[in-house]
CSV table of C-alpha atoms in Angstrom, one decimal:
chain,number,residue,atom,x,y,z
A,14,MET,CA,-40.5,13.2,-14.7
A,15,GLU,CA,-40.0,9.7,-13.5
A,16,LEU,CA,-36.6,8.2,-12.7
A,17,VAL,CA,-35.4,4.8,-11.6
A,18,ILE,CA,-32.8,5.0,-8.9
A,19,LYS,CA,-30.5,2.0,-8.3
A,20,ARG,CA,-28.4,2.0,-5.2
A,21,GLU,CA,-25.3,-0.2,-5.3
A,22,ARG,CA,-24.7,-0.5,-1.6
A,23,GLU,CA,-28.3,-1.2,-0.6
A,24,GLN,CA,-28.8,-3.2,-3.8
A,25,SER,CA,-32.1,-1.5,-4.2
A,26,ARG,CA,-34.1,-0.2,-7.1
A,27,GLU,CA,-37.0,2.3,-6.8
A,28,LYS,CA,-39.0,4.6,-9.0
A,29,ILE,CA,-39.2,8.2,-8.0
A,30,SER,CA,-40.9,11.3,-9.4
A,31,PHE,CA,-38.5,14.2,-9.9
A,32,SER,CA,-39.3,17.8,-10.7
A,33,GLY,CA,-35.7,19.1,-11.0
A,34,LYS,CA,-33.4,19.1,-14.0
A,35,THR,CA,-29.8,18.4,-13.0
A,36,VAL,CA,-27.8,15.7,-11.1
A,37,LYS,CA,-27.1,18.3,-8.4
A,38,GLU,CA,-30.8,18.8,-7.8
A,39,LEU,CA,-31.4,15.1,-7.8
A,40,LEU,CA,-28.7,14.5,-5.1
A,41,LEU,CA,-30.3,17.3,-3.1
A,42,LYS,CA,-33.7,15.5,-3.4
A,43,LEU,CA,-32.1,12.2,-2.4
A,44,LYS,CA,-30.3,14.0,0.5
A,45,LEU,CA,-26.9,12.7,-0.7
A,46,ASN,CA,-23.7,14.6,-0.3
A,47,PRO,CA,-22.0,14.7,-3.7
A,48,GLU,CA,-18.7,14.0,-2.0
A,49,THR,CA,-19.8,10.5,-1.0
A,50,VAL,CA,-21.3,9.2,-4.2
A,51,LEU,CA,-20.7,8.7,-7.9
A,52,VAL,CA,-23.7,9.1,-10.3
A,53,VAL,CA,-23.8,6.8,-13.3
A,54,ARG,CA,-26.1,6.5,-16.3
A,55,LYS,CA,-25.6,3.7,-18.8
A,56,GLU,CA,-22.0,3.2,-17.6
A,57,GLU,CA,-21.3,6.9,-18.0
A,58,VAL,CA,-20.2,8.9,-15.0
A,59,LEU,CA,-22.3,12.1,-14.6
A,60,THR,CA,-21.1,15.4,-13.2
A,61,GLU,CA,-23.4,17.6,-11.1
A,62,ASP,CA,-24.4,19.9,-13.9
A,63,GLU,CA,-25.6,17.1,-16.2
A,64,LEU,CA,-29.3,17.0,-17.1
A,65,VAL,CA,-31.4,14.0,-16.3
A,66,LYS,CA,-34.2,12.9,-18.6
A,67,ASN,CA,-37.6,11.3,-18.0
A,68,LYS,CA,-37.3,7.5,-17.6
A,69,ASP,CA,-33.6,7.7,-17.0
A,70,GLU,CA,-32.1,4.8,-14.9
A,71,ILE,CA,-29.6,6.4,-12.5
A,72,GLU,CA,-27.1,4.4,-10.5
A,73,ILE,CA,-25.8,5.7,-7.2
A,74,LEU,CA,-22.4,4.3,-6.3
A,75,SER,CA,-21.2,4.8,-2.7
A,76,VAL,CA,-17.7,6.2,-2.4
A,77,VAL,CA,-17.3,5.3,1.3
A,78,SER,CA,-15.7,1.9,2.1
A,79,GLY,CA,-17.9,-0.7,3.7
A,80,GLY,CA,-15.4,-2.0,6.4
B,23,MET,CA,-19.1,20.1,-17.9
B,24,ILE,CA,-16.1,19.7,-20.2
B,25,CYS,CA,-12.5,18.8,-19.5
B,26,ASN,CA,-10.2,21.7,-18.9
B,27,LYS,CA,-7.4,20.0,-20.8
B,28,CYS,CA,-9.1,18.6,-24.0
B,29,LYS,CA,-12.7,19.8,-24.1
B,30,ASN,CA,-14.1,16.2,-23.9
B,31,LYS,CA,-16.9,15.4,-21.4
B,32,ALA,CA,-15.7,15.6,-17.8
B,33,VAL,CA,-16.1,12.8,-15.3
B,34,ILE,CA,-15.1,14.7,-12.2
B,35,LYS,CA,-14.9,18.3,-10.9
B,36,LEU,CA,-11.7,18.9,-8.9
B,37,GLN,CA,-10.6,22.0,-7.0
B,38,HIS,CA,-8.3,23.0,-9.8
B,39,GLY,CA,-10.6,22.1,-12.7
B,40,ASN,CA,-12.6,19.4,-14.5
B,41,LEU,CA,-11.1,16.3,-16.1
B,42,CYS,CA,-12.3,13.8,-18.7
B,43,LYS,CA,-11.8,10.0,-18.2
B,44,ASN,CA,-8.3,9.9,-19.8
B,45,HIS,CA,-7.0,13.0,-18.2
B,46,PHE,CA,-8.3,11.9,-14.8
B,47,LEU,CA,-6.6,8.5,-15.1
B,48,ASP,CA,-3.3,10.3,-16.0
B,49,TYR,CA,-3.7,12.8,-13.1
B,50,PHE,CA,-4.5,10.1,-10.6
B,51,GLU,CA,-1.6,7.9,-11.6
B,52,GLU,CA,0.9,10.8,-11.7
B,53,LYS,CA,-0.2,11.9,-8.3
B,54,VAL,CA,0.4,8.4,-6.8
B,55,PHE,CA,3.9,8.1,-8.5
B,56,ARG,CA,4.8,11.6,-7.4
B,57,THR,CA,3.9,10.7,-3.8
B,58,ILE,CA,6.1,7.6,-4.0
B,59,LYS,CA,9.0,9.6,-5.3
B,60,LYS,CA,8.7,12.7,-3.1
B,61,TYR,CA,8.4,10.8,0.2
B,62,HIS,CA,10.9,8.1,-0.9
B,63,LEU,CA,8.2,5.5,-0.2
B,64,ILE,CA,10.0,2.7,-2.2
B,65,ASP,CA,13.7,2.3,-2.6
B,66,PRO,CA,15.1,0.3,-5.6
B,67,LYS,CA,16.5,-2.2,-3.1
B,68,ASP,CA,13.2,-2.8,-1.3
B,69,LYS,CA,11.2,-6.0,-1.4
B,70,VAL,CA,7.6,-4.7,-1.5
B,71,CYS,CA,4.6,-6.3,0.1
B,72,VAL,CA,1.1,-4.8,-0.5
B,73,ALA,CA,-1.4,-5.3,2.2
B,74,THR,CA,-4.6,-6.1,0.4
B,75,SER,CA,-8.2,-6.9,1.4
B,76,GLY,CA,-9.7,-6.9,-2.1
B,77,GLY,CA,-11.3,-3.5,-1.5
B,78,LYS,CA,-11.0,-0.5,-3.8
B,79,ASP,CA,-8.2,1.2,-1.9
B,80,SER,CA,-5.9,-1.8,-1.5
B,81,LEU,CA,-6.5,-3.0,-5.1
B,82,THR,CA,-5.6,0.4,-6.5
B,83,ALA,CA,-2.5,0.6,-4.3
B,84,LEU,CA,-1.5,-2.9,-5.5
B,85,TYR,CA,-2.1,-2.1,-9.2
B,86,LEU,CA,-0.3,1.2,-9.1
B,87,THR,CA,2.6,0.0,-7.0
B,88,GLN,CA,3.1,-2.8,-9.5
B,89,LYS,CA,2.9,-0.3,-12.4
B,90,TYR,CA,5.4,1.9,-10.7
B,91,LEU,CA,7.9,-0.9,-10.0
B,92,GLY,CA,7.6,-2.2,-13.6
B,93,THR,CA,9.3,-5.6,-13.9
B,94,LYS,CA,10.5,-5.6,-10.3
B,95,GLU,CA,8.5,-8.2,-8.3
B,96,LEU,CA,6.2,-7.6,-5.4
B,97,PHE,CA,3.7,-9.7,-3.5
B,98,ALA,CA,0.3,-9.1,-2.0
B,99,LEU,CA,-0.6,-10.2,1.5
B,100,CYS,CA,-4.2,-10.7,2.6
B,101,ILE,CA,-5.4,-11.5,6.1
B,102,ASP,CA,-8.4,-13.8,6.3
B,103,GLU,CA,-9.9,-12.9,9.7
B,104,GLY,CA,-12.7,-15.4,9.2
B,105,ILE,CA,-15.9,-13.4,8.5
B,106,LYS,CA,-18.4,-15.7,6.9
B,107,LYS,CA,-20.2,-14.6,3.7
B,108,TYR,CA,-18.0,-11.5,3.5
B,109,ARG,CA,-14.3,-12.2,3.4
B,110,GLU,CA,-14.7,-15.3,1.1
B,111,LYS,CA,-16.2,-13.0,-1.6
B,112,THR,CA,-13.5,-10.3,-1.3
B,113,ILE,CA,-10.7,-13.0,-1.4
B,114,GLN,CA,-12.2,-14.5,-4.5
B,115,ASP,CA,-12.1,-11.1,-6.2
B,116,LEU,CA,-8.6,-10.6,-5.0
B,117,LYS,CA,-7.4,-14.0,-6.3
B,118,GLU,CA,-8.8,-13.2,-9.7
B,119,PHE,CA,-7.2,-9.7,-9.7
B,120,CYS,CA,-3.8,-11.2,-8.7
B,121,LYS,CA,-4.1,-13.9,-11.3
B,122,LYS,CA,-4.9,-11.4,-14.1
B,123,ASN,CA,-2.1,-9.0,-13.0
B,124,LYS,CA,0.4,-11.8,-12.3
B,125,VAL,CA,0.9,-10.9,-8.6
B,126,THR,CA,1.9,-13.5,-6.0
B,127,LEU,CA,-0.8,-13.6,-3.4
B,128,LYS,CA,-0.2,-14.8,0.2
B,129,ILE,CA,-3.2,-15.4,2.4
B,130,VAL,CA,-2.8,-15.7,6.2
B,131,LYS,CA,-5.7,-17.0,8.2
B,132,ALA,CA,-6.4,-15.7,11.7
B,133,LYS,CA,-7.6,-19.2,12.6
B,134,ASP,CA,-4.2,-20.8,11.8
B,135,GLU,CA,-2.5,-18.2,14.1
B,136,PHE,CA,-4.9,-17.8,16.9
B,137,GLU,CA,-7.0,-21.0,16.6
B,138,TYR,CA,-10.2,-18.9,16.3
B,139,THR,CA,-11.9,-17.1,13.4
B,140,LEU,CA,-13.2,-13.6,14.2
B,141,ASP,CA,-16.8,-15.0,14.0
B,142,GLN,CA,-15.8,-17.5,16.8
B,143,ALA,CA,-13.6,-15.2,18.9
B,144,TYR,CA,-15.9,-12.1,18.9
B,145,PRO,CA,-18.8,-13.4,21.0
B,146,LEU,CA,-16.4,-15.0,23.6
B,147,ILE,CA,-14.3,-11.9,24.0
B,148,ASN,CA,-17.3,-9.5,23.9
B,149,GLN,CA,-19.1,-11.4,26.7
B,150,LYS,CA,-16.2,-10.7,29.1
B,151,THR,CA,-14.8,-7.4,27.9
B,152,LYS,CA,-17.6,-5.7,25.7
B,153,LYS,CA,-15.0,-5.3,23.0
B,154,LYS,CA,-16.4,-4.8,19.5
B,155,PRO,CA,-15.5,-7.0,16.5
B,156,CYS,CA,-13.6,-4.1,14.9
B,157,ASN,CA,-11.4,-3.8,18.0
B,158,ILE,CA,-10.4,-7.4,17.7
B,159,CYS,CA,-10.1,-7.4,13.9
B,160,GLY,CA,-7.9,-4.3,14.1
B,161,VAL,CA,-5.4,-5.8,16.5
B,162,TRP,CA,-5.3,-9.1,14.6
B,163,ARG,CA,-4.8,-7.5,11.2
B,164,ARG,CA,-2.0,-5.1,12.4
B,165,TYR,CA,-0.3,-8.0,14.1
B,166,LEU,CA,-0.5,-10.5,11.3
B,167,ILE,CA,0.3,-8.0,8.5
B,168,ASN,CA,3.5,-6.9,10.1
B,169,LYS,CA,4.5,-10.4,11.3
B,170,TYR,CA,4.0,-12.1,7.9
B,171,ALA,CA,5.2,-9.2,5.7
B,172,ARG,CA,8.5,-9.5,7.7
B,173,LYS,CA,8.5,-13.3,7.6
B,174,PHE,CA,8.1,-13.2,3.8
B,175,GLY,CA,11.1,-10.9,3.6
B,176,ALA,CA,9.4,-7.6,2.9
B,177,THR,CA,11.3,-4.4,3.6
B,178,LYS,CA,8.3,-2.1,2.7
B,179,LEU,CA,4.7,-2.6,3.4
B,180,VAL,CA,2.3,-0.7,1.1
B,181,THR,CA,-1.2,0.1,2.4
B,182,GLY,CA,-4.2,1.6,0.7
B,183,HIS,CA,-4.8,4.4,3.1
B,184,ASN,CA,-6.2,7.4,1.3
B,185,LEU,CA,-6.5,11.1,2.0
B,186,ASP,CA,-9.9,10.7,3.6
B,187,ASP,CA,-8.6,8.0,6.0
B,188,GLU,CA,-5.7,10.2,7.0
B,189,ALA,CA,-7.8,13.4,7.5
B,190,GLN,CA,-10.2,11.4,9.7
B,191,ALA,CA,-7.4,10.0,11.8
B,192,ILE,CA,-5.8,13.4,12.2
B,193,MET,CA,-9.1,15.0,13.4
B,194,MET,CA,-9.9,12.0,15.7
B,195,ASN,CA,-6.5,12.3,17.3
B,196,ILE,CA,-7.0,16.0,17.8
B,197,PHE,CA,-10.4,15.6,19.3
B,198,LYS,CA,-9.0,12.9,21.7
B,199,ALA,CA,-5.7,14.6,22.3
B,200,ASN,CA,-3.8,11.6,21.0
B,201,THR,CA,-0.6,13.3,20.0
B,202,LYS,CA,1.4,10.1,20.2
B,203,LEU,CA,-0.9,8.4,17.7
B,204,SER,CA,-0.7,11.3,15.3
B,205,ALA,CA,3.1,11.1,15.3
B,206,GLN,CA,2.7,7.7,13.7
B,207,LEU,CA,0.7,9.0,10.7
B,208,GLY,CA,2.0,10.5,7.5
B,209,PRO,CA,2.9,9.0,4.1
B,210,VAL,CA,5.5,6.8,5.9
B,211,SER,CA,3.9,5.4,9.1
B,212,GLY,CA,5.6,4.8,12.4
B,213,ILE,CA,7.8,6.8,14.7
B,214,GLU,CA,11.1,5.1,14.3
B,215,GLU,CA,12.9,2.5,12.4
B,216,TYR,CA,12.8,-0.8,14.2
B,217,LYS,CA,14.0,-4.2,13.0
B,218,LEU,CA,10.7,-6.0,13.9
B,219,PHE,CA,8.6,-3.5,12.1
B,220,VAL,CA,8.2,-3.4,8.4
B,221,GLN,CA,7.9,0.2,7.4
B,222,ARG,CA,4.4,1.0,6.2
B,223,VAL,CA,4.0,3.4,3.3
B,224,LYS,CA,0.9,5.0,1.7
B,225,PRO,CA,1.1,5.8,-2.0
B,226,LEU,CA,-2.6,6.9,-2.0
B,227,TYR,CA,-1.9,9.5,0.7
B,228,PHE,CA,-3.1,12.5,-1.5
B,229,CYS,CA,-5.9,10.6,-3.3
B,230,THR,CA,-9.4,11.2,-2.0
B,231,GLU,CA,-11.8,8.4,-1.5
B,232,LYS,CA,-14.0,9.7,-4.3
B,233,GLU,CA,-11.0,9.8,-6.7
B,234,THR,CA,-10.0,6.3,-5.8
B,235,ARG,CA,-13.5,4.9,-6.3
B,236,LEU,CA,-13.7,6.7,-9.7
B,237,TYR,CA,-10.3,5.3,-10.7
B,238,CYS,CA,-11.5,1.7,-9.8
B,239,LEU,CA,-14.7,2.3,-11.8
B,240,LEU,CA,-13.0,3.6,-14.9
B,241,LYS,CA,-10.4,0.9,-14.8
B,242,ARG,CA,-13.2,-1.6,-14.4
B,243,PHE,CA,-11.6,-3.3,-11.4
B,244,LYS,CA,-13.9,-6.0,-10.0
B,245,VAL,CA,-14.4,-4.9,-6.4
B,246,ASN,CA,-16.9,-6.2,-3.9
B,247,PHE,CA,-18.8,-3.2,-2.4
B,248,GLY,CA,-20.7,-5.2,0.1
B,249,GLU,CA,-20.5,-4.1,3.6
B,250,CYS,CA,-18.7,-6.0,6.3
B,251,PRO,CA,-21.4,-7.5,8.6
B,252,TYR,CA,-19.6,-6.0,11.6
B,253,ALA,CA,-19.3,-2.5,10.2
B,254,GLU,CA,-20.8,0.0,12.6
B,255,GLU,CA,-21.4,3.7,12.4
B,256,GLY,CA,-19.0,4.6,15.2
B,257,TYR,CA,-16.8,7.6,16.0
B,258,ARG,CA,-14.8,7.5,12.8
B,259,ALA,CA,-18.0,7.6,10.7
B,260,LYS,CA,-19.2,10.7,12.5
B,261,VAL,CA,-15.9,12.4,11.8
B,262,ARG,CA,-16.1,11.2,8.2
B,263,ASP,CA,-19.6,12.6,7.7
B,264,MET,CA,-18.6,15.9,9.3
B,265,LEU,CA,-15.5,16.3,7.0
B,266,ASN,CA,-17.6,15.4,3.9
B,267,ASP,CA,-20.2,17.9,4.9
B,268,PHE,CA,-17.4,20.6,5.2
B,269,GLU,CA,-15.8,19.5,2.0
B,270,ASN,CA,-19.1,19.9,0.2
B,271,LYS,CA,-19.5,23.4,1.5
B,272,TYR,CA,-15.9,24.5,1.5
B,273,ALA,CA,-13.9,22.6,-1.2
B,274,GLY,CA,-10.4,21.8,-0.2
B,275,THR,CA,-11.1,21.2,3.5
B,276,LYS,CA,-9.6,17.7,3.6
B,277,GLN,CA,-6.5,18.6,1.6
B,278,GLY,CA,-6.1,21.6,4.0
B,279,ILE,CA,-6.1,19.3,7.0
B,280,ILE,CA,-3.4,17.1,5.4
B,281,ASN,CA,-1.2,20.1,4.4
B,282,SER,CA,-1.4,21.6,7.9
B,283,PHE,CA,-0.6,18.3,9.4
B,284,LEU,CA,2.4,17.6,7.3
B,285,THR,CA,3.8,21.0,8.4
B,286,VAL,CA,3.7,20.0,12.1
B,287,LEU,CA,4.5,16.2,11.6
B,288,PRO,CA,8.3,16.6,12.0
B,289,LEU,CA,7.7,18.3,15.4
B,290,LEU,CA,5.3,15.6,16.5
B,291,LYS,CA,7.8,12.9,15.5
B,292,LYS,CA,10.5,14.7,17.5
B,293,GLN,CA,8.3,15.0,20.5
B,294,SER,CA,7.3,11.3,20.4
B,295,GLU,CA,10.9,10.3,20.8
B,296,ARG,CA,10.3,11.0,24.5
B,297,TYR,CA,7.6,8.4,24.8
B,298,GLY,CA,10.0,5.6,25.2
B,299,GLU,CA,11.2,2.6,23.2
B,300,ILE,CA,9.1,-0.1,21.6
B,301,LYS,CA,9.1,-3.3,23.7
B,302,ILE,CA,9.1,-6.9,22.7
B,303,CYS,CA,6.2,-9.0,23.8
B,304,LYS,CA,7.2,-11.5,26.4
B,305,LYS,CA,4.9,-14.2,25.0
B,306,CYS,CA,5.3,-14.0,21.2
B,307,GLY,CA,8.4,-11.9,20.6
B,308,GLU,CA,6.5,-9.4,18.4
B,309,PRO,CA,6.8,-5.7,18.9
B,310,ALA,CA,4.5,-4.3,21.7
B,311,ASN,CA,3.7,-1.1,23.6
B,312,GLN,CA,3.5,-3.0,26.9
B,313,GLU,CA,5.1,-6.1,28.3
B,314,ILE,CA,2.5,-8.2,26.5
B,315,CYS,CA,1.2,-7.3,23.0
B,316,ASN,CA,-2.5,-6.7,22.3
B,317,ALA,CA,-2.8,-9.9,20.2
B,318,CYS,CA,-1.5,-12.0,23.1
B,319,ASN,CA,-3.8,-10.2,25.6
B,320,LEU,CA,-6.8,-11.1,23.3
B,321,LEU,CA,-5.6,-14.7,23.3
B,322,GLU,CA,-5.5,-14.7,27.0
B,323,GLU,CA,-9.1,-13.4,27.2
B,324,LEU,CA,-10.1,-16.2,24.8
B,325,LYS,CA,-8.5,-18.9,26.9
B,326,ASN,CA,-9.9,-17.6,30.1
B,327,GLY,CA,-13.3,-16.9,28.6
């Protein structure tokens, strides 16, 4: 499936192809520690077991302060 | 994932269960209020100052301290170090937040006190001493926050330090054998009561960084998540990443560090009594570890630069 990943801190937006199913698998693919981010879809906070769907726009919010 | 309390959709998985939006907000606020009560962070007679930068932690500390106090007045204190294209934005957000929540905001500019902004001072000091901007900023902020909280009559100074900040500081002090610095940690900072120090207290002491970020998001606080242009991935960042890695593999690691630390903190404080009294800076009259305080030493470096 194809997803759009928006990263708040980097203010970036990229399309990726993803063969997994869950948020947990997505974070693994993006090499992100779940402790350090919040995952949001359409203003809804997603937990790690949540399923992602083709064409989903997923926002990655960094938890760590930026100085 | 569903909430363990009401079966609505969960927004976070915690060690003791999953919580939906409303139950998470209740849990978070109750935890902060419980910390204030358990550690006697705020006394009914206190005049409370909240040190705020406009970031997620200090805004949350400000909002919840105000909620805890109810009708009793407090004020927010912000230090403008003079970092172009960064601090202006966070101060703008902070002004809006304070206006909306009817909080008195006092802003102290480093330039008014030291005649230099951080942007101006850093290259001059760095040339001579190789000091990094965060070293200068840290000294200035601590100095100005304490001085002006006291000048504005505060008897308690609330900071936004969270569980992650504290766990990192504890581990850094262990790695560097800084027992004296560790004795100053805890929900109530400082080793001893001293008339020139406004006692610093940390209502978010048991709140993780992730919980605090989620609280801000769910409360729709307008927070600038841009990075300070001087932010560097230094020693603390390495410790932070290590702890988050551990937390991901072994849930409860950071809380475990805090709990262990709180058990030995009274002993550390007792031991630190031997380190000698706080001095008064010969130049400015503010509290100091040496004859001259760190802020005055920096000024000296600027003048001779």
